[in-house]
PDB file of C-alpha atoms in Angstrom:
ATOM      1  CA  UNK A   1     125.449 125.598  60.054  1.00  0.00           C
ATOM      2  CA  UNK A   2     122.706 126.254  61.956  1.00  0.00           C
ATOM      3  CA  UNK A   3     121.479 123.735  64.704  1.00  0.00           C
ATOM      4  CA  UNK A   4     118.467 122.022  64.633  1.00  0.00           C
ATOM      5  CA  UNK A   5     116.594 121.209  67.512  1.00  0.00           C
ATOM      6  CA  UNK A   6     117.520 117.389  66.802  1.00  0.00           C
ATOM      7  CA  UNK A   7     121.160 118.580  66.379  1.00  0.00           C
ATOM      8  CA  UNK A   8     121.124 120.291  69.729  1.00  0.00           C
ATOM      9  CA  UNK A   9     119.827 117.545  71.807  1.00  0.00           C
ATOM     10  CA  UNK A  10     121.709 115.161  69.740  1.00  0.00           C
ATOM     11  CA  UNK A  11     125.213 117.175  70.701  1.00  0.00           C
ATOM     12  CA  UNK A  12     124.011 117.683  74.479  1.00  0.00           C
ATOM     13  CA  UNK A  13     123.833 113.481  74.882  1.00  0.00           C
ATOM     14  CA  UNK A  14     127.145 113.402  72.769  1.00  0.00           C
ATOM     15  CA  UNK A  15     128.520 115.867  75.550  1.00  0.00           C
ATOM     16  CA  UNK A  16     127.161 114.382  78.135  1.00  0.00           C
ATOM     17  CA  UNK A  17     128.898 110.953  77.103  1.00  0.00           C
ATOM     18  CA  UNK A  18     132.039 112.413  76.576  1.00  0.00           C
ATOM     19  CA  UNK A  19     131.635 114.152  80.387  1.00  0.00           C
ATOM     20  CA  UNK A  20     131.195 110.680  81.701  1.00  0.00           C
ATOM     21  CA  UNK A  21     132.793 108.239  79.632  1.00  0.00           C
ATOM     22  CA  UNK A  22     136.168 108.864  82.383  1.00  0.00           C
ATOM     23  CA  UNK A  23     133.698 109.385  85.320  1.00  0.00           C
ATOM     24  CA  UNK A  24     133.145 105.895  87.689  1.00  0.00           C
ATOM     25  CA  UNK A  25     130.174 104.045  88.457  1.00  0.00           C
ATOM     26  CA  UNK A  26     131.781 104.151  92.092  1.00  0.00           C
ATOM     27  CA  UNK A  27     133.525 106.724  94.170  1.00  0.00           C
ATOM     28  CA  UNK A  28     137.205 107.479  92.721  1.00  0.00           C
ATOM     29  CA  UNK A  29     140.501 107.134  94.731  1.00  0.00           C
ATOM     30  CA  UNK A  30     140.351 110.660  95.107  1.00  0.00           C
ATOM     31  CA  UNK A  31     136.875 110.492  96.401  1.00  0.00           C
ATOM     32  CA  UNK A  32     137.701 107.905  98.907  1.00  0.00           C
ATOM     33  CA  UNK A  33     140.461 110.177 100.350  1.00  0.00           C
ATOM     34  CA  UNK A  34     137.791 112.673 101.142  1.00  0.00           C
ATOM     35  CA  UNK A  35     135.866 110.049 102.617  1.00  0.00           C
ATOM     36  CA  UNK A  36     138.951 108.905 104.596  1.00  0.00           C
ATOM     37  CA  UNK A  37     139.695 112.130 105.876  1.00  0.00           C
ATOM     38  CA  UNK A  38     136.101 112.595 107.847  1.00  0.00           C
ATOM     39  CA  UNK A  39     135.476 112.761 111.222  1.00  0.00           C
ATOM     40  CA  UNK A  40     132.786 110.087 110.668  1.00  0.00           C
ATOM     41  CA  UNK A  41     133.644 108.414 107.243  1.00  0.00           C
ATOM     42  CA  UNK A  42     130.201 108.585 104.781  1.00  0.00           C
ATOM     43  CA  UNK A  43     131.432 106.109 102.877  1.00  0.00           C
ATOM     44  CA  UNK A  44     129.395 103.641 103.838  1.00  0.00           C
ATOM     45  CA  UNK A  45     126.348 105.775 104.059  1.00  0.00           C
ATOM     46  CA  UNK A  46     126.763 107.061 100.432  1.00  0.00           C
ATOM     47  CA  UNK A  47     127.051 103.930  98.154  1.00  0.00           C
ATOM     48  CA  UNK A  48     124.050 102.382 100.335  1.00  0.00           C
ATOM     49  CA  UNK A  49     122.150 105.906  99.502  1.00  0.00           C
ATOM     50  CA  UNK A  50     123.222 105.303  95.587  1.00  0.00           C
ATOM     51  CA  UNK A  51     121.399 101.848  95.517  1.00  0.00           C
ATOM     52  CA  UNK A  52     118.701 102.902  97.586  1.00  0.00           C
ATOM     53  CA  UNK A  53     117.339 105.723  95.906  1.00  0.00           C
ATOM     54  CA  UNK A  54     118.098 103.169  92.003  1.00  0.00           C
ATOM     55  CA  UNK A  55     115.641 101.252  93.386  1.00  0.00           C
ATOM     56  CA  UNK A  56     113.020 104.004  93.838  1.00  0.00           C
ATOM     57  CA  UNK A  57     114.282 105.305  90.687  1.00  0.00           C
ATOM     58  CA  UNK A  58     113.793 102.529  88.345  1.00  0.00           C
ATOM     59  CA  UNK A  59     110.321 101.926  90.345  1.00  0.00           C
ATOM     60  CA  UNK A  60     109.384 104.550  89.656  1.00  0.00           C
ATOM     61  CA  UNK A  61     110.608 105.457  86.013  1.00  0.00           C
ATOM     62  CA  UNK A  62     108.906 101.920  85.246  1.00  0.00           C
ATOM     63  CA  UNK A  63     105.672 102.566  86.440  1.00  0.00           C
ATOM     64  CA  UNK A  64     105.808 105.845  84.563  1.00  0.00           C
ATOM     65  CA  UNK A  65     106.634 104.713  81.647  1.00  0.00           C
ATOM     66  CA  UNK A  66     105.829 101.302  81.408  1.00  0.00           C
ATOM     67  CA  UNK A  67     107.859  97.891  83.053  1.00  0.00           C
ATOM     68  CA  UNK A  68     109.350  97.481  79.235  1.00  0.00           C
ATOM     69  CA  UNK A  69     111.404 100.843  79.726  1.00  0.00           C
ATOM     70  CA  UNK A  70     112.916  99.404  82.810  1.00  0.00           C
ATOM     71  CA  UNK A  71     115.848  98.807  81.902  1.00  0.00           C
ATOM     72  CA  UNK A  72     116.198 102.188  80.034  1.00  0.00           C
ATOM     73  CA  UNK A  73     115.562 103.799  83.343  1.00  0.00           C
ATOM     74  CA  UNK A  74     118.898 101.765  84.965  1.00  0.00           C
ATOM     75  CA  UNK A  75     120.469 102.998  82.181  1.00  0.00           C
ATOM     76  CA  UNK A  76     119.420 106.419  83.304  1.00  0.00           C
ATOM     77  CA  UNK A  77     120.112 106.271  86.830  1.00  0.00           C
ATOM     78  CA  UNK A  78     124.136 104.777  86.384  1.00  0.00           C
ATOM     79  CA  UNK A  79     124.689 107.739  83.994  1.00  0.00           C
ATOM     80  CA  UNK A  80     123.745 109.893  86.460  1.00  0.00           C
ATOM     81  CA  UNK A  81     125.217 108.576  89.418  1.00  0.00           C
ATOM     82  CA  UNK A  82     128.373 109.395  87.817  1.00  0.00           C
ATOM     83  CA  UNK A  83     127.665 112.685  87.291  1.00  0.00           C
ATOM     84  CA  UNK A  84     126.839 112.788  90.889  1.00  0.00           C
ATOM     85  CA  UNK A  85     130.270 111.169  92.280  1.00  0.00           C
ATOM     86  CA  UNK A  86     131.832 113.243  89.792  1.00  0.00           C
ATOM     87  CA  UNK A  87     130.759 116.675  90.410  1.00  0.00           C
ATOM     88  CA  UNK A  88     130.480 116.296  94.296  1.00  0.00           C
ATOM     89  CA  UNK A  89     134.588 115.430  93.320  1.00  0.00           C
ATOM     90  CA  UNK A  90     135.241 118.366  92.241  1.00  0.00           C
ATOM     91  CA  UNK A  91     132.378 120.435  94.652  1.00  0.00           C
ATOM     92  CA  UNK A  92     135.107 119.163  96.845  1.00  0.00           C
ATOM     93  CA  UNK A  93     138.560 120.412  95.200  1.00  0.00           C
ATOM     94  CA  UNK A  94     136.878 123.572  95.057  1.00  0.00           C
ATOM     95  CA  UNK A  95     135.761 123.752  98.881  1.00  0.00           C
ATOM     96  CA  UNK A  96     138.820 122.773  99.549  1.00  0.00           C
ATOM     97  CA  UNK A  97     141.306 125.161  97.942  1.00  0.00           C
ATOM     98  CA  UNK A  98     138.239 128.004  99.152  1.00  0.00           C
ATOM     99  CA  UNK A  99     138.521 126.504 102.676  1.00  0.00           C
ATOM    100  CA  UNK A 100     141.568 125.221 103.301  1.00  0.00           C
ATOM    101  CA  UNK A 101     139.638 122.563 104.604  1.00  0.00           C
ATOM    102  CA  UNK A 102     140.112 119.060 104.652  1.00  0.00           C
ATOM    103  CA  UNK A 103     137.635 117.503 106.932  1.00  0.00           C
ATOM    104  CA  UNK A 104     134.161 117.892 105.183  1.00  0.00           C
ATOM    105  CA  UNK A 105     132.693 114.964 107.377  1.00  0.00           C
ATOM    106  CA  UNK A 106     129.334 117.643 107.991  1.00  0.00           C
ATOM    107  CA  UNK A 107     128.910 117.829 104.532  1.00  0.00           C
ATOM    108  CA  UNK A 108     129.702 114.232 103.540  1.00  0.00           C
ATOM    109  CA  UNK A 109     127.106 112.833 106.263  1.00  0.00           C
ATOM    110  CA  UNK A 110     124.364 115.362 105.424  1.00  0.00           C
ATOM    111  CA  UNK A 111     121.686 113.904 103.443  1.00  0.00           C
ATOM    112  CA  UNK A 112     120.136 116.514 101.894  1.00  0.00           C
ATOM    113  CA  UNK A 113     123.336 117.105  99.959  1.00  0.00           C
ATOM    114  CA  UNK A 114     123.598 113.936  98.408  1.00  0.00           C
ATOM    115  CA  UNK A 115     120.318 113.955  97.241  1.00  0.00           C
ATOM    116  CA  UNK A 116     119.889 117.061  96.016  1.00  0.00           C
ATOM    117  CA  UNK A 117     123.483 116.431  94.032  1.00  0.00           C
ATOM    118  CA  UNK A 118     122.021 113.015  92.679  1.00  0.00           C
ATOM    119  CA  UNK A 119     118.261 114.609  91.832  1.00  0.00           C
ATOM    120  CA  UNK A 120     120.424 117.346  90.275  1.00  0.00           C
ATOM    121  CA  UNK A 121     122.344 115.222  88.611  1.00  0.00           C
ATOM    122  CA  UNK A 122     119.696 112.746  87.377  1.00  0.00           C
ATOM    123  CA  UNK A 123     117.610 115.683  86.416  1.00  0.00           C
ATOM    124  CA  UNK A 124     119.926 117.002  83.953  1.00  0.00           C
ATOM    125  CA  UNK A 125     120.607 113.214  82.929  1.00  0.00           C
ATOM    126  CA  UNK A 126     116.890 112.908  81.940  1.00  0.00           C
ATOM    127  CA  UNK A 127     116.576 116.295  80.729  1.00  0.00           C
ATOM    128  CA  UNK A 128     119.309 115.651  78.142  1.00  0.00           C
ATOM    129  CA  UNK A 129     117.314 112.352  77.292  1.00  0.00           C
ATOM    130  CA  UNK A 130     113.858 114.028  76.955  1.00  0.00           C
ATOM    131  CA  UNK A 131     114.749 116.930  74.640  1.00  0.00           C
ATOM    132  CA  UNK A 132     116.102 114.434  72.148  1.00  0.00           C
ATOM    133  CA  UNK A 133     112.367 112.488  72.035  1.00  0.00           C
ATOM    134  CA  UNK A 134     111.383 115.680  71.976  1.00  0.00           C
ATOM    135  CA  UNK A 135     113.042 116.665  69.111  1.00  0.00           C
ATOM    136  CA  UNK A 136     112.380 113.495  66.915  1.00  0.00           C
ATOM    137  CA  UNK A 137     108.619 113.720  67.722  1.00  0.00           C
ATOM    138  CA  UNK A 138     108.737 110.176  69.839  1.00  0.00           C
ATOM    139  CA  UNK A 139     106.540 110.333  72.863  1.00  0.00           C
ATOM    140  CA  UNK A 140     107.972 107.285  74.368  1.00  0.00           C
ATOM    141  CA  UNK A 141     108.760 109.390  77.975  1.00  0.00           C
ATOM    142  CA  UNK A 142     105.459 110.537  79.860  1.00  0.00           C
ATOM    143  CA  UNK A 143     106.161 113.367  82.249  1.00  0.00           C
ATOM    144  CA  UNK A 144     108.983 113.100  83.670  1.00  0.00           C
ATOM    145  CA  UNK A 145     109.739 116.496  83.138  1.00  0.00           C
ATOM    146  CA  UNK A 146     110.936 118.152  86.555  1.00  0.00           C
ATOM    147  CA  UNK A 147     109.794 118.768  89.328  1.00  0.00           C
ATOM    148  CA  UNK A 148     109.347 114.652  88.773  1.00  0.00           C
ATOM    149  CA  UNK A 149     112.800 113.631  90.205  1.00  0.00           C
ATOM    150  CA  UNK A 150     112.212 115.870  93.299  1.00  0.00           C
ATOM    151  CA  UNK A 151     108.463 114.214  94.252  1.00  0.00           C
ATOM    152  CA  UNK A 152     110.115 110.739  93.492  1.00  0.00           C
ATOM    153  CA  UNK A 153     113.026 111.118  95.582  1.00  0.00           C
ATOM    154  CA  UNK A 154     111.300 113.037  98.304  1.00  0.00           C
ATOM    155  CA  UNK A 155     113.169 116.072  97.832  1.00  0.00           C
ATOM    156  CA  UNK A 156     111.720 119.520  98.775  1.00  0.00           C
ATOM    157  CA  UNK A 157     112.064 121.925  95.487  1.00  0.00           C
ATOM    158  CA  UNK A 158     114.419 124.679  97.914  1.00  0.00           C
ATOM    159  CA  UNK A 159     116.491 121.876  98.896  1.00  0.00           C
ATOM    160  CA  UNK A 160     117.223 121.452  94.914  1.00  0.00           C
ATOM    161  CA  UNK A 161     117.582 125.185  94.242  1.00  0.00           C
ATOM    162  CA  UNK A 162     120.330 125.080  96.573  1.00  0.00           C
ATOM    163  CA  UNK A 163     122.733 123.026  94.882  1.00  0.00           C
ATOM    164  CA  UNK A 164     122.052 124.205  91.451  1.00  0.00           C
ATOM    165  CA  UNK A 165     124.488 126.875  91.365  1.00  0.00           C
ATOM    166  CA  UNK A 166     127.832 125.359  92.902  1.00  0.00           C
ATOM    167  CA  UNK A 167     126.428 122.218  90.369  1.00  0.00           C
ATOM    168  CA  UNK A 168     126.797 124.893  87.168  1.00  0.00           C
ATOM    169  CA  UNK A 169     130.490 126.158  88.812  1.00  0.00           C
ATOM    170  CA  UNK A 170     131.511 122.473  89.737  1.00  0.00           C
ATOM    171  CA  UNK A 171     131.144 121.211  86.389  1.00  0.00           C
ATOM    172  CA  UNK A 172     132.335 123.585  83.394  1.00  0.00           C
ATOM    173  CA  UNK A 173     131.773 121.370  80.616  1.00  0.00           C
ATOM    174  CA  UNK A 174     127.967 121.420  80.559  1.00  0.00           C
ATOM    175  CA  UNK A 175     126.849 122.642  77.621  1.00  0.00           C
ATOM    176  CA  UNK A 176     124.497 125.892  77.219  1.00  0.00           C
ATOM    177  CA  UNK A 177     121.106 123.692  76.966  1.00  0.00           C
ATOM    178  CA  UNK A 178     121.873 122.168  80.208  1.00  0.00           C
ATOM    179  CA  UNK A 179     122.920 124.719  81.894  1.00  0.00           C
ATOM    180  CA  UNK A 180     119.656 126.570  80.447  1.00  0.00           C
ATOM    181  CA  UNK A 181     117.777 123.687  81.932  1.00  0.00           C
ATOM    182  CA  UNK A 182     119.247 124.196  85.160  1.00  0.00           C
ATOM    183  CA  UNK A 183     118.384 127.641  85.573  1.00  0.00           C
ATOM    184  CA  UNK A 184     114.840 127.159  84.682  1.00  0.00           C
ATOM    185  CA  UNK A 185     114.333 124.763  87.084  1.00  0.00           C
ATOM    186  CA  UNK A 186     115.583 127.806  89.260  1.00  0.00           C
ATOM    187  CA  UNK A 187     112.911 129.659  88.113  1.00  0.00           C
ATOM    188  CA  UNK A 188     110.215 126.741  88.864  1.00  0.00           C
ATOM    189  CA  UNK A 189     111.628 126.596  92.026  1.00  0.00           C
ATOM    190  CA  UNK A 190     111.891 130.148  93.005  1.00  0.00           C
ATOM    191  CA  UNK A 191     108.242 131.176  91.386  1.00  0.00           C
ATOM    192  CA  UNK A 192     106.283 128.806  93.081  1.00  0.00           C
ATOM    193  CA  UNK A 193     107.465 125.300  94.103  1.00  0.00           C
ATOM    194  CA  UNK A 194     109.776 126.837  96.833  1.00  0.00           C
ATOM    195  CA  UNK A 195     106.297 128.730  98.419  1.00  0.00           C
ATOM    196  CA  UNK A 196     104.736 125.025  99.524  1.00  0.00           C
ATOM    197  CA  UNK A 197     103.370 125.243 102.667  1.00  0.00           C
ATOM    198  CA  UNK A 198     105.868 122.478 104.051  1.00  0.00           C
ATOM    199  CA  UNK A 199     109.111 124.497 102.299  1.00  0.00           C
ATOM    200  CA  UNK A 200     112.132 124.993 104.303  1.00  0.00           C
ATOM    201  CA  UNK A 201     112.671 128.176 102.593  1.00  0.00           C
ATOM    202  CA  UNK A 202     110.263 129.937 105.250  1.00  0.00           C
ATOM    203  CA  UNK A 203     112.224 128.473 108.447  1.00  0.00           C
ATOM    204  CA  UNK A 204     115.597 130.205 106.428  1.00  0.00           C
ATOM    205  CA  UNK A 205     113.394 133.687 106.025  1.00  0.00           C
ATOM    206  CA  UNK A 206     112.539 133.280 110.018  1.00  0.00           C
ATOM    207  CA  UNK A 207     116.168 132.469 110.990  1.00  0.00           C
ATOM    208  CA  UNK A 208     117.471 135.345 109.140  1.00  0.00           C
ATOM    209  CA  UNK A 209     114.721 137.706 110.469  1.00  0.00           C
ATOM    210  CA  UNK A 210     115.603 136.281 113.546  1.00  0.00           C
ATOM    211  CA  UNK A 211     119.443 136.893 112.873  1.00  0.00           C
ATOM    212  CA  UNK A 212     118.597 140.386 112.383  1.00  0.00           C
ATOM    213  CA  UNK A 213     116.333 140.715 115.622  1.00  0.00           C
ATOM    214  CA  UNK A 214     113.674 141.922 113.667  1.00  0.00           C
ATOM    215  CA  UNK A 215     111.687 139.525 115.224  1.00  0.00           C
ATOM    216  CA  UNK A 216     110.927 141.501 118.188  1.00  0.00           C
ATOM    217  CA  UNK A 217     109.277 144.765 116.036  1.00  0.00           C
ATOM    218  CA  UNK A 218     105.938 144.762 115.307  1.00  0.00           C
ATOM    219  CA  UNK A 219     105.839 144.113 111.169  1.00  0.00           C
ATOM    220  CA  UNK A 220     104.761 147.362 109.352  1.00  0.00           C
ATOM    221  CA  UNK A 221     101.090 146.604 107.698  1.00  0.00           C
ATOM    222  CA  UNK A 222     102.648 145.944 104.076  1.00  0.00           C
ATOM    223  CA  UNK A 223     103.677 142.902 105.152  1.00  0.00           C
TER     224      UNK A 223
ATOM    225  CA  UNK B   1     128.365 129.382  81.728  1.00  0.00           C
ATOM    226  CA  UNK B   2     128.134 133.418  80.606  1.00  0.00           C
ATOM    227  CA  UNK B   3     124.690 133.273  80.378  1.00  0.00           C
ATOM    228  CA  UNK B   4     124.477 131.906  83.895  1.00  0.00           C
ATOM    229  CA  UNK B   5     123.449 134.691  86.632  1.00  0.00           C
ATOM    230  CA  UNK B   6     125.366 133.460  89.816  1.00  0.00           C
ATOM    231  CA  UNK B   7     124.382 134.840  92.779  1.00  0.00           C
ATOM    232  CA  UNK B   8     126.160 133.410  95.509  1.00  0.00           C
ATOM    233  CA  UNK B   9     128.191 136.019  97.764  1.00  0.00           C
ATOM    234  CA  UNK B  10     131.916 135.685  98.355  1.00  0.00           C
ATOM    235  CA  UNK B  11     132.247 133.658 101.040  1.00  0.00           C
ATOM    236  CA  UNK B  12     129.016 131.797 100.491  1.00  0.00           C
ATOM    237  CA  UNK B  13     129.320 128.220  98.819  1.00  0.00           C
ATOM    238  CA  UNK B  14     128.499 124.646  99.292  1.00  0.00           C
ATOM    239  CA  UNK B  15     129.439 124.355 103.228  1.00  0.00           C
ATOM    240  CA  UNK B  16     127.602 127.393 103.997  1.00  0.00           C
ATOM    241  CA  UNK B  17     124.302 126.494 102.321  1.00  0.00           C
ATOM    242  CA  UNK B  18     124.134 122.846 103.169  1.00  0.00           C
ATOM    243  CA  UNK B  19     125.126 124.285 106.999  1.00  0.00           C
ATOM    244  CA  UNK B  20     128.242 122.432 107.341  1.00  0.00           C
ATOM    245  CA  UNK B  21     130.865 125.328 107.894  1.00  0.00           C
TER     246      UNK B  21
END
């Protein structure tokens, strides 16, 4: 039969559950062979990150939407940290076989990939949450409708909007409405979010101008 | 995922965007 909106949102936290009922609240053996096999091993680095940004998390979800819901923010944030050590698992099988790489100690110690895998992560997580109060008419949530997770976690939007895509290939059993989500944070990003005066996206544009020594003609008038 | 328009380039995945080739 046809799904109702309650139905849909319903079967996205069902799928979400079964996605992470296996996954770990901590990094798995496999993970920690990655972690082993870096230059510099992030180990360390990463689980302190994890607890770090819960505390800012459930801070912030609290103040948001009220210190009663605190604990239904924790609950938030450990569901989503293990679809963050889950998917950067398997973002690293896949760079792997594509690499032939084994070393991904860069990558591993770079912080702007962690959090924009966890505010990915956490943004689907509370995505999947909203749409079902959504659907049942219960306004317990005020807006934590994205771009929140980026401003809590002091995340620029680009930074975000580059993790999005190897997020969707990294983990094929998201379900259409997420991955639907995902794409129109994209959009959000790309419209206007990713055109902030303080964006990294406009250091990339000079690099590749740069790259292409364009840098040194004068720029026709369109511009 | 059909409904998904990827756009990243062969050649072109996490490593490369995060700058960690």
């Amino acid at each position: 039969p046809p799904q109702t909106p309650v139905r849909a949102a319903m079967n996205t936290i069902q799928q979400l559950m079964i996605i992470l009922n296996s996954a770990s609240d901590i990094p798995s053996d496999n993970l920690l062979f990655y972690f082993n096999n870096c230059t510099v091993n992030p180990h360390e680095s990463i689980v302190k990150r994890v607890e770090n940004m819960g505390i800012i998390f459930k801070n912030k979800f609290a103040e948001a939407v009220g210190q009663g819901c605190a604990e239904i923010g924790s609950q938030r944030y450990k569901i989503g940290v293990r679809l963050y050590y889950r998917v950067m698992e398997s973002l690293l099988k896949s760079e792997e076989k594509r690499l032939s790489v084994h070393n991904f100690s860069k990558l591993l110690n770079n912080d702007v990939f962690h959090i924009s895998l966890l505010a990915c992560a956490l943004e689907l997580v509370m995505a999947t949450y909203a749409s079902r109060n959504a659907s049942q008419n219960v306004n317990v949530e005020t807006d934590l409708s994205f771009p929140w997770i980026i401003n809590i976690l002091d995340l620029k939007a680009f930074e975000l909007y580059m993790i999005v895509e190897s997020f969707i290939k990294a983990e094929p059993s998201l379900t259409r409405e997420m991955i639907k989500h995902l794409e129109c944070c994209e959009h959000k990003i790309m419209e206007s979010l990713a055109w902030q005066s303080n964006s990294p996206l406009f250091e990339l544009i000079k690099q590749s101008k740069d790259r292409e020594g364009q840098a040194d003609e004068p720029e026709p008038a369109n511009y | 995922t059909q409904d998904y328009h990827f756009g990243l380039e062969e050649g072109e995945g996490i490593s490369e965007l995060f700058d960690c080739d």
